[in-house]
Amino acid sequence: AHADYSQAAALLPGSAAPRLARGLLSLQRVSDHNFVAGWRRSEIPPSHQALLREAEQDLRRARELGLEKDATRYLEAALAYLAGDFAGAVAILDRLGIDGALKEDILRLRALAWADHIGTARTETERHRYLQASIDDFSRLLALRVNDAHARRLRGSLYFHSSRSPEAKADFEAALRVDPDDSQALSDMATFHYRAGSRELAAPLLDRSITADAGNMRARSLRGVLRLEREQLAGARADFEAALEANPNYLPALLNLAIC
């Protein structure tokens, strides 16, 4: 999709549509990894920093080329989100409402903004409110798109962090039914089993996750932990190093490599 939007932007340099579409795709890719992996903005690896810059450039160019009123306001929310102003993004999207043609896009972006906003919470009550607001928006989106694997997986992650294990497991399983080779969904399911104490279920899922995407730093790091627990030090070291190759700032892999 990214390649096709890039070709469209080259063929139609005066059109806002391909710039907007590519910018929003880049935003989704970054935000997806960002809050699922728990990165702080300072820990985003170079490859995703480039995506952040590209998303911002595309959205600003789309605004210059001109869009309909609602699309322009949605774009302003997306730019606020990219700048780390999650509360500002939510406020703009709230004013837009969810009854128009952009309702699915609005729900997804607002859910992502609420999720990233969790990291700014000052109290546990505030944290819970942001988390539940994100879950609610993903649920509204899934009522419109029941087979949206992206929304399923991200809502599952939010359930997981809310200690709502049955709901998290159901969402991870649903995401894998839609796409059995989704590397992130496989690592989510593996993490679920690992935290539940089922190492024997986590291990093959991690292998599948890494086969699907050798650069999945979470899967690499967790498989390294499993190998470390089994005293397979060479394999553990290789996995931690691979995770750090994908993201030199990934703290869990750094700490565990030090243990090796």
Short mmCIF file of N, CA, C and O in Angstrom, two decimals, residues 122-189:
data_model
loop_
_atom_site.label_atom_id
_atom_site.label_comp_id
_atom_site.label_asym_id
_atom_site.label_seq_id
_atom_site.Cartn_x
_atom_site.Cartn_y
_atom_site.Cartn_z
N ARG A 122 -1.35 11.22 35.48
CA ARG A 122 -0.73 11.60 36.75
C ARG A 122 -1.24 10.77 37.92
O ARG A 122 -0.61 10.75 38.97
N THR A 123 -2.38 10.12 37.74
CA THR A 123 -2.96 9.31 38.80
C THR A 123 -3.44 7.99 38.20
O THR A 123 -3.63 7.87 36.98
N GLU A 124 -3.69 7.01 39.05
CA GLU A 124 -4.21 5.73 38.58
C GLU A 124 -5.62 5.89 38.02
O GLU A 124 -5.98 5.23 37.05
N THR A 125 -6.39 6.78 38.61
CA THR A 125 -7.75 7.04 38.11
C THR A 125 -7.71 7.60 36.70
O THR A 125 -8.48 7.19 35.81
N GLU A 126 -6.79 8.54 36.47
CA GLU A 126 -6.62 9.13 35.15
C GLU A 126 -6.16 8.08 34.15
O GLU A 126 -6.67 8.00 33.03
N ARG A 127 -5.21 7.25 34.56
CA ARG A 127 -4.71 6.19 33.68
C ARG A 127 -5.84 5.26 33.26
O ARG A 127 -5.96 4.91 32.08
N HIS A 128 -6.66 4.86 34.22
CA HIS A 128 -7.77 3.96 33.92
C HIS A 128 -8.76 4.62 32.96
O HIS A 128 -9.29 3.96 32.05
N ARG A 129 -9.00 5.91 33.14
CA ARG A 129 -9.96 6.61 32.27
C ARG A 129 -9.46 6.64 30.83
O ARG A 129 -10.23 6.38 29.90
N TYR A 130 -8.17 6.94 30.63
CA TYR A 130 -7.61 6.97 29.28
C TYR A 130 -7.64 5.58 28.65
O TYR A 130 -7.98 5.41 27.48
N LEU A 131 -7.28 4.58 29.45
CA LEU A 131 -7.24 3.22 28.95
C LEU A 131 -8.63 2.76 28.52
O LEU A 131 -8.80 2.19 27.43
N GLN A 132 -9.63 3.03 29.35
CA GLN A 132 -10.99 2.61 29.03
C GLN A 132 -11.53 3.38 27.82
O GLN A 132 -12.26 2.82 26.98
N ALA A 133 -11.17 4.65 27.71
CA ALA A 133 -11.61 5.44 26.55
C ALA A 133 -11.05 4.85 25.25
O ALA A 133 -11.75 4.80 24.23
N SER A 134 -9.81 4.40 25.29
CA SER A 134 -9.20 3.77 24.11
C SER A 134 -9.91 2.47 23.78
O SER A 134 -10.24 2.19 22.62
N ILE A 135 -10.17 1.65 24.80
CA ILE A 135 -10.89 0.39 24.58
C ILE A 135 -12.26 0.66 23.97
O ILE A 135 -12.69 -0.01 23.03
N ASP A 136 -12.96 1.67 24.48
CA ASP A 136 -14.30 1.99 23.98
C ASP A 136 -14.27 2.38 22.51
O ASP A 136 -15.15 1.96 21.73
N ASP A 137 -13.27 3.18 22.12
CA ASP A 137 -13.20 3.60 20.71
C ASP A 137 -12.83 2.43 19.80
O ASP A 137 -13.38 2.29 18.70
N PHE A 138 -11.92 1.58 20.24
CA PHE A 138 -11.62 0.39 19.43
C PHE A 138 -12.86 -0.51 19.33
O PHE A 138 -13.10 -1.12 18.28
N SER A 139 -13.64 -0.60 20.39
CA SER A 139 -14.86 -1.42 20.36
C SER A 139 -15.86 -0.84 19.37
O SER A 139 -16.53 -1.60 18.63
N ARG A 140 -16.00 0.48 19.33
CA ARG A 140 -16.90 1.10 18.36
C ARG A 140 -16.42 0.84 16.93
O ARG A 140 -17.22 0.58 16.03
N LEU A 141 -15.10 0.90 16.73
CA LEU A 141 -14.55 0.62 15.41
C LEU A 141 -14.80 -0.83 15.01
O LEU A 141 -15.17 -1.13 13.87
N LEU A 142 -14.63 -1.75 15.95
CA LEU A 142 -14.83 -3.17 15.66
C LEU A 142 -16.30 -3.49 15.42
O LEU A 142 -16.61 -4.48 14.73
N ALA A 143 -17.20 -2.69 15.95
CA ALA A 143 -18.62 -2.88 15.64
C ALA A 143 -18.89 -2.57 14.16
O ALA A 143 -19.81 -3.12 13.56
N LEU A 144 -18.04 -1.71 13.58
CA LEU A 144 -18.16 -1.38 12.16
C LEU A 144 -17.33 -2.31 11.28
O LEU A 144 -17.69 -2.58 10.14
N ARG A 145 -16.19 -2.77 11.82
CA ARG A 145 -15.26 -3.63 11.07
C ARG A 145 -14.85 -4.80 11.95
O ARG A 145 -13.80 -4.78 12.58
N VAL A 146 -15.68 -5.82 11.97
CA VAL A 146 -15.48 -6.93 12.90
C VAL A 146 -14.18 -7.68 12.65
O VAL A 146 -13.59 -8.25 13.57
N ASN A 147 -13.69 -7.68 11.41
CA ASN A 147 -12.47 -8.42 11.07
C ASN A 147 -11.24 -7.51 10.96
O ASN A 147 -10.27 -7.85 10.27
N ASP A 148 -11.27 -6.38 11.62
CA ASP A 148 -10.12 -5.46 11.61
C ASP A 148 -9.07 -6.01 12.58
O ASP A 148 -9.15 -5.82 13.79
N ALA A 149 -8.08 -6.72 12.03
CA ALA A 149 -7.08 -7.39 12.88
C ALA A 149 -6.26 -6.38 13.68
O ALA A 149 -5.87 -6.64 14.82
N HIS A 150 -5.96 -5.25 13.07
CA HIS A 150 -5.18 -4.21 13.75
C HIS A 150 -5.90 -3.75 15.02
O HIS A 150 -5.32 -3.72 16.11
N ALA A 151 -7.18 -3.41 14.88
CA ALA A 151 -7.95 -2.96 16.05
C ALA A 151 -8.11 -4.07 17.08
O ALA A 151 -8.06 -3.82 18.29
N ARG A 152 -8.32 -5.30 16.62
CA ARG A 152 -8.44 -6.43 17.54
C ARG A 152 -7.18 -6.57 18.39
O ARG A 152 -7.23 -6.74 19.60
N ARG A 153 -6.05 -6.54 17.73
CA ARG A 153 -4.79 -6.76 18.44
C ARG A 153 -4.50 -5.64 19.43
O ARG A 153 -4.07 -5.89 20.56
N LEU A 154 -4.75 -4.40 19.02
CA LEU A 154 -4.46 -3.29 19.91
C LEU A 154 -5.43 -3.24 21.08
O LEU A 154 -5.04 -2.95 22.21
N ARG A 155 -6.71 -3.58 20.82
CA ARG A 155 -7.64 -3.64 21.95
C ARG A 155 -7.23 -4.78 22.89
O ARG A 155 -7.33 -4.65 24.11
N GLY A 156 -6.77 -5.88 22.33
CA GLY A 156 -6.31 -6.99 23.16
C GLY A 156 -5.16 -6.57 24.06
O GLY A 156 -5.11 -6.95 25.23
N SER A 157 -4.25 -5.76 23.52
CA SER A 157 -3.14 -5.27 24.33
C SER A 157 -3.63 -4.40 25.48
O SER A 157 -3.12 -4.48 26.61
N LEU A 158 -4.64 -3.58 25.21
CA LEU A 158 -5.20 -2.73 26.27
C LEU A 158 -5.90 -3.56 27.33
O LEU A 158 -5.78 -3.29 28.53
N TYR A 159 -6.64 -4.58 26.90
CA TYR A 159 -7.25 -5.49 27.87
C TYR A 159 -6.16 -6.17 28.72
O TYR A 159 -6.31 -6.34 29.94
N PHE A 160 -5.08 -6.57 28.05
CA PHE A 160 -3.98 -7.25 28.74
C PHE A 160 -3.42 -6.35 29.84
O PHE A 160 -3.18 -6.80 30.97
N HIS A 161 -3.23 -5.07 29.52
CA HIS A 161 -2.68 -4.13 30.51
C HIS A 161 -3.72 -3.72 31.55
O HIS A 161 -3.37 -3.07 32.54
N SER A 162 -4.98 -4.09 31.32
CA SER A 162 -6.03 -3.86 32.31
C SER A 162 -6.27 -5.09 33.18
O SER A 162 -7.21 -5.12 33.97
N SER A 163 -5.43 -6.13 32.98
CA SER A 163 -5.57 -7.41 33.70
C SER A 163 -6.90 -8.09 33.38
O SER A 163 -7.46 -8.80 34.22
N ARG A 164 -7.40 -7.85 32.18
CA ARG A 164 -8.63 -8.51 31.72
C ARG A 164 -8.22 -9.62 30.76
O ARG A 164 -8.35 -9.52 29.54
N SER A 165 -7.69 -10.69 31.34
CA SER A 165 -7.06 -11.75 30.54
C SER A 165 -7.99 -12.44 29.55
O SER A 165 -7.60 -12.67 28.39
N PRO A 166 -9.22 -12.82 29.93
CA PRO A 166 -10.08 -13.50 28.95
C PRO A 166 -10.36 -12.66 27.70
O PRO A 166 -10.33 -13.17 26.58
N GLU A 167 -10.62 -11.35 27.91
CA GLU A 167 -10.88 -10.47 26.77
C GLU A 167 -9.63 -10.30 25.90
O GLU A 167 -9.72 -10.28 24.67
N ALA A 168 -8.46 -10.17 26.55
CA ALA A 168 -7.22 -10.03 25.80
C ALA A 168 -6.97 -11.27 24.94
O ALA A 168 -6.66 -11.17 23.74
N LYS A 169 -7.11 -12.43 25.53
CA LYS A 169 -6.88 -13.68 24.81
C LYS A 169 -7.84 -13.81 23.62
O LYS A 169 -7.43 -14.19 22.51
N ALA A 170 -9.10 -13.46 23.83
CA ALA A 170 -10.09 -13.55 22.75
C ALA A 170 -9.72 -12.63 21.59
O ALA A 170 -9.84 -13.01 20.41
N ASP A 171 -9.23 -11.41 21.90
CA ASP A 171 -8.86 -10.49 20.83
C ASP A 171 -7.61 -10.96 20.09
O ASP A 171 -7.53 -10.86 18.85
N PHE A 172 -6.61 -11.44 20.81
CA PHE A 172 -5.40 -11.94 20.14
C PHE A 172 -5.74 -13.12 19.24
O PHE A 172 -5.24 -13.22 18.11
N GLU A 173 -6.60 -14.01 19.71
CA GLU A 173 -7.00 -15.16 18.90
C GLU A 173 -7.78 -14.72 17.66
O GLU A 173 -7.60 -15.27 16.57
N ALA A 174 -8.65 -13.73 17.83
CA ALA A 174 -9.42 -13.22 16.70
C ALA A 174 -8.51 -12.58 15.65
O ALA A 174 -8.71 -12.76 14.44
N ALA A 175 -7.50 -11.83 16.11
CA ALA A 175 -6.55 -11.22 15.17
C ALA A 175 -5.80 -12.29 14.38
O ALA A 175 -5.58 -12.14 13.17
N LEU A 176 -5.44 -13.37 15.04
CA LEU A 176 -4.70 -14.45 14.37
C LEU A 176 -5.60 -15.25 13.44
O LEU A 176 -5.10 -15.83 12.45
N ARG A 177 -6.89 -15.29 13.69
CA ARG A 177 -7.79 -15.95 12.74
C ARG A 177 -7.86 -15.15 11.44
O ARG A 177 -7.96 -15.73 10.35
N VAL A 178 -7.80 -13.83 11.55
CA VAL A 178 -7.82 -12.99 10.35
C VAL A 178 -6.49 -13.10 9.61
O VAL A 178 -6.45 -13.22 8.38
N ASP A 179 -5.39 -13.08 10.34
CA ASP A 179 -4.05 -13.17 9.72
C ASP A 179 -3.15 -14.04 10.59
O ASP A 179 -2.52 -13.55 11.52
N PRO A 180 -3.08 -15.34 10.30
CA PRO A 180 -2.28 -16.26 11.13
C PRO A 180 -0.78 -15.98 11.11
O PRO A 180 -0.05 -16.49 11.97
N ASP A 181 -0.33 -15.16 10.16
CA ASP A 181 1.10 -14.86 10.06
C ASP A 181 1.44 -13.45 10.52
O ASP A 181 2.52 -12.94 10.21
N ASP A 182 0.55 -12.81 11.26
CA ASP A 182 0.81 -11.47 11.78
C ASP A 182 1.85 -11.58 12.89
O ASP A 182 1.56 -12.09 13.98
N SER A 183 3.05 -11.10 12.63
CA SER A 183 4.15 -11.25 13.58
C SER A 183 3.84 -10.61 14.93
O SER A 183 4.13 -11.18 15.99
N GLN A 184 3.23 -9.42 14.90
CA GLN A 184 2.94 -8.73 16.16
C GLN A 184 1.86 -9.47 16.95
O GLN A 184 1.95 -9.60 18.17
N ALA A 185 0.84 -9.98 16.26
CA ALA A 185 -0.22 -10.72 16.95
C ALA A 185 0.34 -12.01 17.56
O ALA A 185 -0.05 -12.41 18.66
N LEU A 186 1.25 -12.66 16.83
CA LEU A 186 1.88 -13.88 17.36
C LEU A 186 2.70 -13.57 18.61
O LEU A 186 2.65 -14.33 19.59
N SER A 187 3.42 -12.46 18.60
CA SER A 187 4.22 -12.13 19.79
C SER A 187 3.32 -11.68 20.94
O SER A 187 3.63 -11.92 22.11
N ASP A 188 2.18 -11.04 20.62
CA ASP A 188 1.21 -10.69 21.67
C ASP A 188 0.69 -11.95 22.35
O ASP A 188 0.61 -12.03 23.59
N MET A 189 0.31 -12.94 21.52
CA MET A 189 -0.23 -14.18 22.07
C MET A 189 0.84 -14.91 22.89
O MET A 189 0.56 -15.48 23.95
#
